[in-house]
Amino acid sequence: MSSADEGPPVGRGPLPSEAGQGAAQVADEAAAVIAGNGTVIGWTRGAEALLGFPAAEVVGRSAARLLTGSPDPRRTAAVAARCRSGAGWSGLIALRGRDGRSVDVDVRASASFLIAGHEGFLVSGRQLTPHWTMSGSVLDDFLTRSPVGMAVLDPELRYLWINDTLERFGGVPREQRLGRRPGEVLPGPLAAPIERLMRQVLATGAPITDYEYLGWSWADPHRRRAYASSFFPLADAQDERIGIGYMVLDVTDRWNARRLLALVNEAGASIGSTLDVQRTAQELADFAVPRFADFVFVDLLEPAIGGDRRGSAPRVTGEGRPLMRRAGMSSVREGCPEAVVRVGETVDFVPPPHDVHFLVDGDPVLLPVLDPDSHAWTVEQPARAARIREFGLHSLISVPMRARDTVLGLTTFMRSRNPVPFDEDDVAPARELVARAAVCVDNARRYTREHTAALVLQQSLLPHTLRGGTALDVASSYLPADAKDGVGGDWFDVIPLSGARVGLVIGDVVGHGISAAATMGRLRTAVQTLADMDLAPDELLARLDDLVLRLSEEEPAQGTAERDGTTVVGATCLYAVYDPVSRCCTMARAGHPPPVIVAPDGAVSFPDLPSGPPLGVGGLPFESLEVELAEGSLLGLYTDGLIEGPEKDMEGGMARLARAVARRDLPLEELCPTVVKELLPVPQPDDIALLLARTHALSPDRLASWDVPLEPAAVGEMRGKVARRLETWGLDDLSMTTELIVSELVTNAIRYASGPVRLRLLFQSALICEVSDASNTSPRLRHARTTDEGGRGLFLVAQLAHRWGTRYTPRGKVIWAEQPLP
């Protein structure tokens, strides 16, 4: 091929844009630059991928060696003549691959141009596939109509040739670019890095791909766009670099998608850090300013703030606008002076002319330009119109906040200092930010509702009064867990038992929330029932363990089987029975911390009580321990949250507890909360329960007991002794009923039981009559017929006594009856 004529005239035109850089990928077409003499002076990655030849094996050599057959000089001359005329040429050529295979390629040759003073042609092609036609229609006008912008520049970085796509990207006519450098056409911040990269390619010979930057063009001056560019060197037969190949691809859509993904991912780490509705709303506002907007406010419906489950319809004003409450707000200006209302105040804002239906089923509203002088603002929102004028608020996006078919409120984004108005591309990020926050707000709302319900349930299940009778002075302190961790299952109780004894119980259910509170209530009821049967502490815990196992077996059937088969229901418990007559305290525990005992002289100890397995393990026995307590001793039962603390140091916590309960300068009702505050001055992630009891002994003059001979005549003798003792105690009013009760119980013992038989009276908060024998057979209450001569004894006792029952001892049983004092 011979040398070409002079190139086309050159011109210039400005193209302002913003520079940026990032990862992207430009379509790499198979292209080469061929000199007029047929030598390859430029070779792209696409050409290497198509034929397999690296640039080092092609550049500087004749292009004819790439043909599968002998060159056709006449056809080559005709093609060159057509390209020199400025028309270009396209057609099908069979080329040889590096592995010897033949590749049918649709080829397009550009009009000739000058590069380094020599004639050159840009030749591109793509392998023919079954979908392409032999006419080359798929690649027709490829260079000019390709979605990839292309250009060729000389070593001085002057434009020699550009295609239609690159001309369209910049919005600058071709004649204003040709002959000029990028720095003379593009603004400095964008052109400087581009020219620097081009010079690097000329100096090193290594191509640079995927250089991404942000900018705008005269074709679309109001929208920021993203471009990805690649640069590759062009060389002649002597391997001298005679120019630069330049490709540009518009990747705005991909950049927007990546920006949206990054924004949403970043929001996930900043929004919803707590289960507090208003805190979450404020986090949304703080995150969006100034990343996305200059002024953001979040307004929530009051049911959403309060955690109301009913989802009642929002209240509305007379104009149909919803009544909400400002939950969060942030601005680039300190103090948010743009706001008409403050956080916590009632607000009825929706973008005009919308009403309450906008929250229920409306799409985000985009107002690229705010006109405060319009009728919608001056009449319906006059106060906000004044703020818009004063602070230059010029653009707005309002997004309804909805999650799980629940309407929560409205989030509004506004711009003032940022001169770029919101556009359609900003609606998607705004929608995603609000959707992410809405889920967090709804989670917080649901948690608040459940936490409140669990707290109310737990408080209703805990004892409101503690009855220690004359045997114990009792006081308790209960501290719920920190709100973010949920209500736990700590519980305690004081249970009056027969024989002036008192049962003390404390427990801790595994887990938090309504389920733990409900399980706590079931266990507390079960303990009261079992205690009323006068079971020994170890036997009571064994029965309670069976109950917890049954509850655990029910869990999978209720939809919790997905929890890896672990025991969902579980608890620890400590049960103690104090007898004021013997001053003996019998106790057993199921995985619970041991009690603390403070002797009257101030000595503190933790009984060596076998720990036993937690409730719900099953199959392991529980052991009891008897401890004799001096009158005036302090017995403390507590849950592990009191002694674990943030360091989870059980031994250290027990030492601190020992020092705290040893104080003797405070009454019991003040000592209990003081101990809790001293050990745990800040909220903890677990519930805390403390039960303190100071012991009393039954005075010997309030106790009377007699051995009963196993003969019928002993009944009258026992009645006489009881009458005289009641007279001594000043209980003559109870003499008749008590004698009848003694007569029936002693008669039954002599008639049906085995000796020895013993009668005991206890004068405490009630008058208690007990008859013990060596038999394990429990009496049965019968309803005798009118013709029966007997069988009415226990029925009569049940009518005369306030309550009665049977308890078993290691040596037999005790039948008791209790009467209230007059």
Coordinates of C-alpha atoms in Angstrom, one line a residue, residues 5 45 82 108 125 127 151 177 250 290 294 338 389 396 424 461 514 538 640 653:
D5 CA -2.9 12.1 1.6
R45 CA -5.8 -8.6 23.3
R82 CA -11.8 1.9 -1.2
R108 CA -14.0 -4.3 8.8
G125 CA -13.1 -8.4 13.1
Q127 CA -15.2 -14.8 14.3
A151 CA -9.8 6.4 18.9
R177 CA -11.2 16.7 18.4
D250 CA -20.0 3.7 29.1
P290 CA -24.0 13.9 54.1
D294 CA -28.1 17.4 53.3
E338 CA -34.3 23.6 58.5
R389 CA -36.5 29.6 50.8
L396 CA -36.5 16.1 47.6
E424 CA -34.1 9.0 38.9
L461 CA -46.2 -14.6 87.8
I514 CA -42.0 -14.8 76.7
D538 CA -34.6 -34.0 97.0
D640 CA -26.2 -16.7 89.0
G653 CA -18.7 -12.9 92.8

